[in-house]
mmCIF file of C-alpha atoms and ligand atoms in Angstrom:
data_model
loop_
_atom_site.group_PDB
_atom_site.id
_atom_site.type_symbol
_atom_site.label_atom_id
_atom_site.label_comp_id
_atom_site.label_asym_id
_atom_site.label_seq_id
_atom_site.Cartn_x
_atom_site.Cartn_y
_atom_site.Cartn_z
ATOM 1 C CA MET A 1 0.000 0.000 0.000
ATOM 2 C CA SER A 2 1.411 3.405 -0.904
ATOM 3 C CA LEU A 3 1.700 6.102 1.777
ATOM 4 C CA GLN A 4 -1.077 7.982 0.086
ATOM 5 C CA GLU A 5 -3.351 4.968 0.311
ATOM 6 C CA LYS A 6 -2.352 4.420 3.953
ATOM 7 C CA ILE A 7 -3.281 8.005 4.817
ATOM 8 C CA THR A 8 -6.576 7.764 2.955
ATOM 9 C CA GLU A 9 -7.340 4.488 4.730
ATOM 10 C CA LEU A 10 -6.381 5.973 8.142
ATOM 11 C CA ARG A 11 -8.655 8.932 7.445
ATOM 12 C CA LYS A 12 -11.599 6.669 6.659
ATOM 13 C CA VAL A 13 -11.146 4.499 9.761
ATOM 14 C CA THR A 14 -10.494 7.515 11.958
ATOM 15 C CA LEU A 15 -13.620 9.372 10.904
ATOM 16 C CA THR A 16 -15.770 6.297 11.537
ATOM 17 C CA LYS A 17 -14.286 5.729 14.977
ATOM 18 C CA LEU A 18 -14.615 9.414 15.864
ATOM 19 C CA SER A 19 -18.322 9.344 15.205
ATOM 20 C CA GLU A 20 -18.708 6.628 17.848
ATOM 21 C CA ILE A 21 -16.871 8.430 20.686
ATOM 22 C CA ALA A 22 -19.117 9.883 23.402
ATOM 23 C CA ASP A 23 -16.872 10.920 26.294
ATOM 24 C CA GLU A 24 -13.949 13.228 26.764
ATOM 25 C CA LYS A 25 -11.415 10.699 28.017
ATOM 26 C CA THR A 26 -11.897 8.316 25.093
ATOM 27 C CA LEU A 27 -11.698 11.292 22.749
ATOM 28 C CA ASN A 28 -8.407 12.388 24.229
ATOM 29 C CA ASP A 29 -6.906 8.876 24.107
ATOM 30 C CA PHE A 30 -8.056 8.621 20.538
ATOM 31 C CA ARG A 31 -6.373 11.910 19.580
ATOM 32 C CA VAL A 32 -3.098 10.702 21.071
ATOM 33 C CA SER A 33 -3.400 7.329 19.331
ATOM 34 C CA VAL A 34 -3.681 9.020 15.915
ATOM 35 C CA LEU A 35 -1.812 12.330 16.117
ATOM 36 C CA GLY A 36 0.504 11.737 19.107
ATOM 37 C CA LYS A 37 4.251 11.128 18.942
ATOM 38 C CA LYS A 38 3.694 7.400 18.803
ATOM 39 C CA GLY A 39 0.406 7.761 16.938
ATOM 40 C CA GLU A 40 -0.648 6.022 13.725
ATOM 41 C CA LEU A 41 -0.132 9.068 11.485
ATOM 42 C CA THR A 42 3.368 9.633 12.857
ATOM 43 C CA ASP A 43 4.027 5.986 12.233
ATOM 44 C CA ILE A 44 2.914 6.210 8.604
ATOM 45 C CA LEU A 45 4.992 9.321 8.000
ATOM 46 C CA LYS A 46 8.127 7.477 9.073
ATOM 47 C CA GLY A 47 7.912 5.912 5.588
ATOM 48 C CA MET A 48 8.556 9.386 4.055
ATOM 49 C CA LYS A 49 12.278 8.871 4.093
ATOM 50 C CA ASP A 50 11.904 6.114 1.459
ATOM 51 C CA LEU A 51 9.961 8.334 -0.920
ATOM 52 C CA ALA A 52 11.276 9.966 -4.025
ATOM 53 C CA ASN A 53 12.035 13.678 -3.521
ATOM 54 C CA GLU A 54 9.121 14.871 -5.690
ATOM 55 C CA GLU A 55 6.675 12.616 -3.830
ATOM 56 C CA ARG A 56 7.455 14.003 -0.395
ATOM 57 C CA PRO A 57 5.721 17.442 -0.634
ATOM 58 C CA LYS A 58 2.565 15.773 -1.943
ATOM 59 C CA ILE A 59 2.391 13.295 0.908
ATOM 60 C CA GLY A 60 3.400 16.009 3.362
ATOM 61 C CA ALA A 61 0.540 18.219 2.179
ATOM 62 C CA LEU A 62 -1.898 15.313 2.377
ATOM 63 C CA ALA A 63 -0.764 14.456 5.942
ATOM 64 C CA ASN A 64 -1.099 18.119 7.021
ATOM 65 C CA GLU A 65 -4.534 18.354 5.506
ATOM 66 C CA PHE A 66 -5.600 15.233 7.371
ATOM 67 C CA ARG A 67 -4.065 16.470 10.624
ATOM 68 C CA ASP A 68 -5.872 19.840 10.304
ATOM 69 C CA GLU A 69 -9.140 18.202 9.421
ATOM 70 C CA LEU A 70 -8.940 15.738 12.287
ATOM 71 C CA SER A 71 -7.908 18.457 14.748
ATOM 72 C CA ARG A 72 -10.953 20.509 13.787
ATOM 73 C CA LEU A 73 -13.248 17.508 14.072
ATOM 74 C CA LEU A 74 -11.748 16.560 17.471
ATOM 75 C CA GLU A 75 -12.303 20.106 18.695
ATOM 76 C CA ALA A 76 -15.897 20.108 17.461
ATOM 77 C CA LYS A 77 -16.522 16.715 19.061
ATOM 78 C CA LYS A 78 -15.093 17.959 22.359
ATOM 79 C CA GLU A 79 -17.540 20.826 22.267
ATOM 80 C CA VAL A 80 -20.445 18.484 21.544
ATOM 81 C CA ILE A 81 -19.451 16.183 24.440
ATOM 82 C CA GLY A 82 -19.096 19.171 26.783
ATOM 83 C CA GLN A 83 -22.585 20.358 25.905
ATOM 84 C CA ALA A 84 -23.975 16.883 26.462
ATOM 85 C CA VAL A 85 -22.371 16.708 29.910
ATOM 86 C CA ILE A 86 -23.946 20.032 30.900
ATOM 87 C CA ALA A 87 -27.301 18.965 29.504
ATOM 88 C CA GLN A 88 -27.122 15.740 31.503
ATOM 89 C CA LYS A 89 -26.219 17.631 34.673
ATOM 90 C CA LEU A 90 -29.138 20.004 34.215
ATOM 91 C CA ALA A 91 -31.469 17.094 33.577
ATOM 92 C CA ASN A 92 -30.294 15.404 36.784
ATOM 93 C CA GLU A 93 -30.735 18.536 38.827
ATOM 94 C CA THR A 94 -34.221 19.290 37.641
ATOM 95 C CA LEU A 95 -36.425 20.217 40.574
ATOM 96 C CA ASP A 96 -39.939 18.885 40.522
ATOM 97 C CA VAL A 97 -41.756 21.654 42.316
ATOM 98 C CA THR A 98 -44.936 19.602 42.336
ATOM 99 C CA LEU A 99 -43.399 16.970 44.665
ATOM 100 C CA PRO A 100 -44.759 17.217 48.212
ATOM 101 C CA GLY A 101 -42.147 18.793 50.530
ATOM 102 C CA LYS A 102 -40.695 17.392 53.746
ATOM 103 C CA LYS A 103 -42.671 18.564 56.772
ATOM 104 C CA VAL A 104 -40.637 20.760 59.092
ATOM 105 C CA ALA A 105 -41.488 20.102 62.724
ATOM 106 C CA LYS A 106 -42.568 23.458 64.102
ATOM 107 C CA GLY A 107 -41.795 24.467 67.655
ATOM 108 C CA ASN A 108 -44.267 26.036 69.973
ATOM 109 C CA ARG A 109 -43.975 28.381 72.947
ATOM 110 C CA HIS A 110 -44.404 26.572 76.228
ATOM 111 C CA ILE A 111 -47.789 27.082 77.820
ATOM 112 C CA LEU A 112 -46.167 28.778 80.831
ATOM 113 C CA THR A 113 -44.347 31.186 78.506
ATOM 114 C CA GLN A 114 -47.618 31.905 76.741
ATOM 115 C CA THR A 115 -49.361 32.536 80.054
ATOM 116 C CA THR A 116 -46.542 34.819 81.250
ATOM 117 C CA GLU A 117 -46.504 36.792 78.009
ATOM 118 C CA GLU A 118 -50.271 37.187 78.038
ATOM 119 C CA ILE A 119 -50.142 38.649 81.554
ATOM 120 C CA GLU A 120 -47.187 40.855 80.588
ATOM 121 C CA ASP A 121 -49.217 42.233 77.677
ATOM 122 C CA ILE A 122 -52.130 43.091 79.930
ATOM 123 C CA PHE A 123 -49.874 45.029 82.321
ATOM 124 C CA LEU A 124 -47.827 46.684 79.585
ATOM 125 C CA GLY A 125 -51.180 47.970 78.340
ATOM 126 C CA MET A 126 -51.749 49.551 81.756
ATOM 127 C CA GLY A 127 -48.380 51.326 81.713
ATOM 128 C CA TYR A 128 -46.356 48.917 83.862
ATOM 129 C CA LYS A 129 -42.709 48.153 83.201
ATOM 130 C CA ILE A 130 -41.347 44.610 83.261
ATOM 131 C CA VAL A 131 -38.440 44.069 85.634
ATOM 132 C CA ASP A 132 -36.058 41.120 86.000
ATOM 133 C CA GLY A 133 -34.932 39.878 89.377
ATOM 134 C CA TYR A 134 -32.307 37.434 90.626
ATOM 135 C CA GLU A 135 -33.029 33.738 91.107
ATOM 136 C CA VAL A 136 -30.036 33.546 93.427
ATOM 137 C CA GLU A 137 -30.956 36.075 96.111
ATOM 138 C CA THR A 138 -29.751 37.151 99.488
ATOM 139 C CA ASP A 139 -31.557 36.273 102.681
ATOM 140 C CA TYR A 140 -31.683 40.031 103.191
ATOM 141 C CA TYR A 141 -33.795 40.792 100.107
ATOM 142 C CA ASN A 142 -35.780 37.570 100.014
ATOM 143 C CA PHE A 143 -36.841 37.725 103.674
ATOM 144 C CA GLU A 144 -35.649 40.681 105.749
ATOM 145 C CA ARG A 145 -36.601 43.356 103.266
ATOM 146 C CA MET A 146 -39.988 41.651 102.918
ATOM 147 C CA ASN A 147 -40.555 42.227 106.622
ATOM 148 C CA LEU A 148 -39.596 38.656 107.531
ATOM 149 C CA PRO A 149 -36.753 39.126 110.015
ATOM 150 C CA LYS A 150 -34.558 36.187 110.971
ATOM 151 C CA ASP A 151 -36.484 33.609 112.982
ATOM 152 C CA HIS A 152 -39.846 34.958 111.811
ATOM 153 C CA PRO A 153 -42.236 31.965 111.880
ATOM 154 C CA ALA A 154 -43.654 32.749 108.426
ATOM 155 C CA ARG A 155 -40.258 31.837 106.936
ATOM 156 C CA ASP A 156 -41.096 28.207 107.596
ATOM 157 C CA MET A 157 -43.743 28.179 104.856
ATOM 158 C CA GLN A 158 -41.061 29.084 102.341
ATOM 159 C CA ASP A 159 -38.159 26.888 103.361
ATOM 160 C CA THR A 160 -35.770 26.806 100.448
ATOM 161 C CA PHE A 161 -32.349 25.869 99.112
ATOM 162 C CA TYR A 162 -29.558 27.725 100.863
ATOM 163 C CA ILE A 163 -26.226 28.271 99.127
ATOM 164 C CA THR A 164 -24.698 29.910 102.194
ATOM 165 C CA PRO A 165 -26.565 31.045 105.329
ATOM 166 C CA GLU A 166 -26.989 34.440 103.622
ATOM 167 C CA ILE A 167 -27.471 33.406 99.977
ATOM 168 C CA LEU A 168 -30.371 31.310 98.734
ATOM 169 C CA LEU A 169 -32.586 30.455 95.811
ATOM 170 C CA ARG A 170 -35.403 32.968 96.075
ATOM 171 C CA THR A 171 -38.635 31.584 97.454
ATOM 172 C CA HIS A 172 -40.813 34.171 95.746
ATOM 173 C CA THR A 173 -40.532 37.072 93.308
ATOM 174 C CA SER A 174 -41.281 39.543 96.139
ATOM 175 C CA PRO A 175 -37.609 40.573 96.676
ATOM 176 C CA VAL A 176 -37.838 42.314 93.297
ATOM 177 C CA GLN A 177 -40.210 44.734 95.054
ATOM 178 C CA ALA A 178 -37.456 45.925 97.391
ATOM 179 C CA ARG A 179 -34.817 46.053 94.648
ATOM 180 C CA THR A 180 -37.091 48.108 92.368
ATOM 181 C CA MET A 181 -38.115 50.476 95.169
ATOM 182 C CA ASP A 182 -34.440 51.037 96.049
ATOM 183 C CA ALA A 183 -33.691 51.999 92.466
ATOM 184 C CA HIS A 184 -36.773 54.081 91.722
ATOM 185 C CA ASP A 185 -36.625 57.846 91.427
ATOM 186 C CA PHE A 186 -40.040 59.113 92.538
ATOM 187 C CA SER A 187 -39.409 62.571 91.177
ATOM 188 C CA LYS A 188 -39.836 60.951 87.748
ATOM 189 C CA GLY A 189 -43.296 59.537 88.561
ATOM 190 C CA PRO A 190 -44.987 56.574 90.229
ATOM 191 C CA LEU A 191 -43.549 53.078 90.307
ATOM 192 C CA LYS A 192 -45.551 50.494 88.346
ATOM 193 C CA MET A 193 -43.899 47.205 87.622
ATOM 194 C CA ILE A 194 -44.396 43.486 87.225
ATOM 195 C CA SER A 195 -41.639 40.916 87.513
ATOM 196 C CA PRO A 196 -42.042 37.383 86.216
ATOM 197 C CA GLY A 197 -39.598 34.614 87.041
ATOM 198 C CA ARG A 198 -38.719 31.305 88.634
ATOM 199 C CA VAL A 199 -38.879 30.635 92.341
ATOM 200 C CA TYR A 200 -37.749 27.698 94.499
ATOM 201 C CA ARG A 201 -38.969 25.953 97.609
ATOM 202 C CA ARG A 202 -37.955 22.816 99.394
ATOM 203 C CA ASP A 203 -41.295 21.180 98.682
ATOM 204 C CA THR A 204 -41.941 17.554 97.961
ATOM 205 C CA ASP A 205 -43.168 17.333 94.388
ATOM 206 C CA ASP A 206 -46.730 16.119 93.918
ATOM 207 C CA ALA A 207 -49.653 16.932 91.650
ATOM 208 C CA THR A 208 -49.952 20.493 92.964
ATOM 209 C CA HIS A 209 -46.438 21.218 94.300
ATOM 210 C CA SER A 210 -43.086 21.616 92.613
ATOM 211 C CA HIS A 211 -39.747 22.604 94.146
ATOM 212 C CA GLN A 212 -39.384 25.055 91.282
ATOM 213 C CA PHE A 213 -42.207 27.090 89.777
ATOM 214 C CA HIS A 214 -43.090 30.500 88.340
ATOM 215 C CA GLN A 215 -44.526 33.678 89.763
ATOM 216 C CA ILE A 216 -45.342 37.170 88.624
ATOM 217 C CA GLU A 217 -44.903 39.923 91.180
ATOM 218 C CA GLY A 218 -46.760 43.200 90.775
ATOM 219 C CA LEU A 219 -46.068 46.497 92.528
ATOM 220 C CA VAL A 220 -47.487 50.011 92.329
ATOM 221 C CA ILE A 221 -46.281 52.853 94.571
ATOM 222 C CA ASP A 222 -47.440 56.446 94.413
ATOM 223 C CA GLU A 223 -49.076 59.095 96.527
ATOM 224 C CA GLY A 224 -52.636 58.189 97.404
ATOM 225 C CA ILE A 225 -52.754 54.570 96.208
ATOM 226 C CA ALA A 226 -55.694 52.823 97.870
ATOM 227 C CA MET A 227 -57.166 49.354 98.160
ATOM 228 C CA SER A 228 -59.696 50.296 95.469
ATOM 229 C CA ASP A 229 -56.807 50.699 92.996
ATOM 230 C CA LEU A 230 -55.686 47.165 93.775
ATOM 231 C CA LYS A 231 -59.214 45.851 93.358
ATOM 232 C CA GLY A 232 -59.748 47.646 90.049
ATOM 233 C CA THR A 233 -56.418 46.417 88.705
ATOM 234 C CA LEU A 234 -57.044 42.798 89.638
ATOM 235 C CA ASP A 235 -60.589 42.997 88.300
ATOM 236 C CA THR A 236 -59.178 44.110 84.928
ATOM 237 C CA LEU A 237 -56.585 41.313 84.961
ATOM 238 C CA VAL A 238 -59.135 38.632 85.804
ATOM 239 C CA LYS A 239 -61.670 39.789 83.222
ATOM 240 C CA LYS A 240 -59.005 39.850 80.504
ATOM 241 C CA MET A 241 -57.666 36.427 81.469
ATOM 242 C CA PHE A 242 -60.817 34.547 82.370
ATOM 243 C CA GLY A 243 -63.641 36.419 80.624
ATOM 244 C CA ALA A 244 -65.655 39.621 81.024
ATOM 245 C CA GLU A 245 -68.308 37.939 83.196
ATOM 246 C CA ARG A 246 -65.838 37.024 85.935
ATOM 247 C CA LYS A 247 -66.143 38.708 89.325
ATOM 248 C CA ILE A 248 -63.469 38.902 92.008
ATOM 249 C CA ARG A 249 -63.731 38.509 95.747
ATOM 250 C CA LEU A 250 -61.158 39.614 98.305
ATOM 251 C CA ARG A 251 -60.778 37.588 101.489
ATOM 252 C CA PRO A 252 -58.678 38.760 104.436
ATOM 253 C CA SER A 253 -55.375 36.930 104.661
ATOM 254 C CA TYR A 254 -51.881 37.384 106.000
ATOM 255 C CA PHE A 255 -48.578 38.152 104.328
ATOM 256 C CA PRO A 256 -45.776 39.790 106.320
ATOM 257 C CA PHE A 257 -45.061 42.322 103.554
ATOM 258 C CA THR A 258 -48.623 43.637 103.095
ATOM 259 C CA GLU A 259 -51.146 45.158 105.458
ATOM 260 C CA PRO A 260 -53.984 44.557 104.963
ATOM 261 C CA SER A 261 -53.436 41.354 103.019
ATOM 262 C CA VAL A 262 -55.969 39.556 100.875
ATOM 263 C CA GLU A 263 -56.479 36.303 99.066
ATOM 264 C CA VAL A 264 -58.139 36.918 95.707
ATOM 265 C CA ASP A 265 -60.817 34.584 94.361
ATOM 266 C CA ILE A 266 -62.536 34.655 90.989
ATOM 267 C CA SER A 267 -66.050 33.458 90.299
ATOM 268 C CA CYS A 268 -65.766 29.982 88.778
ATOM 269 C CA PHE A 269 -65.245 30.160 85.018
ATOM 270 C CA LYS A 270 -66.643 26.675 84.535
ATOM 271 C CA CYS A 271 -69.964 26.822 86.401
ATOM 272 C CA GLY A 272 -70.275 30.606 86.734
ATOM 273 C CA GLY A 273 -70.639 30.289 90.500
ATOM 274 C CA ALA A 274 -73.280 27.569 90.836
ATOM 275 C CA GLY A 275 -70.752 25.004 92.078
ATOM 276 C CA CYS A 276 -68.790 22.310 90.248
ATOM 277 C CA ASN A 277 -65.674 20.127 90.542
ATOM 278 C CA VAL A 278 -63.325 22.918 89.409
ATOM 279 C CA CYS A 279 -64.364 25.288 92.226
ATOM 280 C CA LYS A 280 -64.921 22.400 94.648
ATOM 281 C CA TRP A 281 -68.586 23.369 94.883
ATOM 282 C CA THR A 282 -67.862 26.791 96.372
ATOM 283 C CA GLY A 283 -68.434 28.891 93.250
ATOM 284 C CA TRP A 284 -65.061 30.616 93.815
ATOM 285 C CA ILE A 285 -61.454 29.828 92.853
ATOM 286 C CA GLU A 286 -58.438 31.266 94.660
ATOM 287 C CA VAL A 287 -55.973 32.738 92.154
ATOM 288 C CA LEU A 288 -53.524 35.036 93.913
ATOM 289 C CA GLY A 289 -52.326 36.872 97.010
ATOM 290 C CA ALA A 290 -52.170 40.633 97.337
ATOM 291 C CA GLY A 291 -52.332 43.570 99.705
ATOM 292 C CA MET A 292 -51.262 47.095 100.556
ATOM 293 C CA VAL A 293 -47.494 47.358 100.848
ATOM 294 C CA HIS A 294 -46.514 47.274 104.527
ATOM 295 C CA PRO A 295 -45.132 50.623 105.783
ATOM 296 C CA ASN A 296 -42.036 48.781 107.071
ATOM 297 C CA VAL A 297 -41.288 47.592 103.542
ATOM 298 C CA LEU A 298 -41.588 51.149 102.213
ATOM 299 C CA GLU A 299 -39.444 52.622 104.978
ATOM 300 C CA MET A 300 -36.694 50.032 104.470
ATOM 301 C CA SER A 301 -36.392 51.358 100.925
ATOM 302 C CA GLY A 302 -36.211 54.903 102.253
ATOM 303 C CA ILE A 303 -39.724 55.738 101.068
ATOM 304 C CA ASP A 304 -41.763 58.013 103.339
ATOM 305 C CA SER A 305 -44.778 55.880 104.241
ATOM 306 C CA SER A 306 -46.745 58.912 105.399
ATOM 307 C CA LYS A 307 -46.537 60.290 101.870
ATOM 308 C CA TYR A 308 -46.483 57.198 99.661
ATOM 309 C CA SER A 309 -48.554 54.035 99.654
ATOM 310 C CA GLY A 310 -48.906 51.150 97.283
ATOM 311 C CA PHE A 311 -50.238 47.724 96.508
ATOM 312 C CA ALA A 312 -48.561 44.474 95.583
ATOM 313 C CA PHE A 313 -49.668 41.118 94.330
ATOM 314 C CA GLY A 314 -48.162 37.777 93.504
ATOM 315 C CA LEU A 315 -49.571 35.076 91.276
ATOM 316 C CA GLY A 316 -48.414 31.704 90.056
ATOM 317 C CA GLN A 317 -48.445 30.988 86.325
ATOM 318 C CA GLU A 318 -48.712 27.242 86.867
ATOM 319 C CA ARG A 319 -51.830 27.673 88.943
ATOM 320 C CA ILE A 320 -53.414 30.036 86.403
ATOM 321 C CA ALA A 321 -52.637 27.677 83.500
ATOM 322 C CA MET A 322 -53.813 24.589 85.397
ATOM 323 C CA LEU A 323 -57.133 26.234 86.217
ATOM 324 C CA ARG A 324 -57.621 27.642 82.784
ATOM 325 C CA TYR A 325 -56.823 24.520 80.812
ATOM 326 C CA GLY A 326 -57.851 21.814 83.254
ATOM 327 C CA ILE A 327 -54.296 20.512 83.682
ATOM 328 C CA ASN A 328 -54.391 18.387 86.812
ATOM 329 C CA ASP A 329 -50.723 17.642 87.465
ATOM 330 C CA ILE A 330 -48.166 20.455 87.807
ATOM 331 C CA ARG A 331 -45.330 18.063 86.892
ATOM 332 C CA GLY A 332 -46.665 17.922 83.344
ATOM 333 C CA PHE A 333 -45.254 21.421 82.716
ATOM 334 C CA TYR A 334 -41.673 20.329 83.235
ATOM 335 C CA LEU A 335 -41.526 16.985 81.432
ATOM 336 C CA GLY A 336 -41.040 18.440 77.961
ATOM 337 C CA ASP A 337 -43.669 16.032 76.681
ATOM 338 C CA ALA A 338 -44.763 17.236 73.236
ATOM 339 C CA ARG A 339 -48.193 15.702 73.755
ATOM 340 C CA LEU A 340 -48.907 18.432 76.313
ATOM 341 C CA SER A 341 -47.239 21.332 74.446
ATOM 342 C CA GLU A 342 -48.880 20.480 71.156
ATOM 343 C CA GLN A 343 -52.288 21.091 72.669
ATOM 344 C CA PHE A 344 -51.452 24.755 73.185
ATOM 345 C CA ILE A 345 -50.422 26.197 69.852
ATOM 346 C CA GLY A 346 -49.249 29.753 70.261
HETATM 347 N N1 DAH B 401 -44.840 36.210 97.821
HETATM 348 C C1 DAH B 401 -46.087 35.513 98.111
HETATM 349 C C2 DAH B 401 -45.854 34.001 98.030
HETATM 350 O O1 DAH B 401 -44.982 33.571 97.357
HETATM 351 C C3 DAH B 401 -47.154 35.908 97.133
HETATM 352 C C4 DAH B 401 -47.601 37.313 97.360
HETATM 353 C C5 DAH B 401 -48.673 37.578 98.204
HETATM 354 C C6 DAH B 401 -46.970 38.365 96.752
HETATM 355 C C7 DAH B 401 -49.093 38.849 98.431
HETATM 356 C C8 DAH B 401 -47.383 39.667 96.980
HETATM 357 C C9 DAH B 401 -48.467 39.906 97.833
HETATM 358 O O2 DAH B 401 -46.812 40.722 96.415
HETATM 359 O O3 DAH B 401 -48.885 41.162 98.053
HETATM 360 O O4 DAH B 401 -46.581 33.288 98.652
#
């Protein structure tokens, strides 16, 4: 076979093979196998040295033509393969927007948080500020400043966790009263605050007791604050929380930091007062403690009790939520059981 025939034959075979290649690696190997240093064309051209002088340019031109043609075709093929790869990628990544999505589990505010925030909203609406207290308190603020001197018998009801003899986990949110009074500047106006938070007592846990629970303290101090202001405020709170038909009743009680002190009942929201299991057939439900701030408590904050007076109240969010939603075991609040939380979407 002459060189010319060999080149023509190589061209034919090459073009057929090229048409069958579909990936970049094979294409590259193929280019090397034909045009590379040890490729078939190079091999054929080694025969040039045996040609007559006038033959050589002809064969040379033919070889160059073939090399150019093949190079162009290889380039074009590479482009085609590249496009196909992109097309395949796009096809694989196609998003079917009609497929149903994965459900994202949605969290929910805890029922105690919801209750706290609802009460906060009611008081913010009446111009109160919200104050934070300390869960780790001093004996001084938790007891002494609340008119419970050392060895006062009423301390027994609130036995708690002591860190040192003078530092403890607060037993109620009432110490925030003293701290806020200390800091308040009465030349700037009356003091109106609520303070929600956790409190601790060395109680044995059962369906209605927990060693850790939540309270909201309320305090208003100004000139001329009377018991009627307390009653009106609590009446508003109760109507907003439990319904416009609810009535309140104040019963005399005792707290060392208020005088007079009252226990506040609401007319039963289930039976309306006729008597049922929720109100234990009395028609009334006890919801919070309150009273007029004791002059000693005012004086210990350096407030002139002949000029200023005020009221205070303390309520428990657990109790409010249990009554409202018929939850009969306080421990349910702290178990993190989604079956409880999911019933109170908010
Ligand atoms: N600190 C009381 C307790 O934990 C609740 C309380 C009663 C707070 C009467 C008050 C109040 O501010 O006036 O039992």
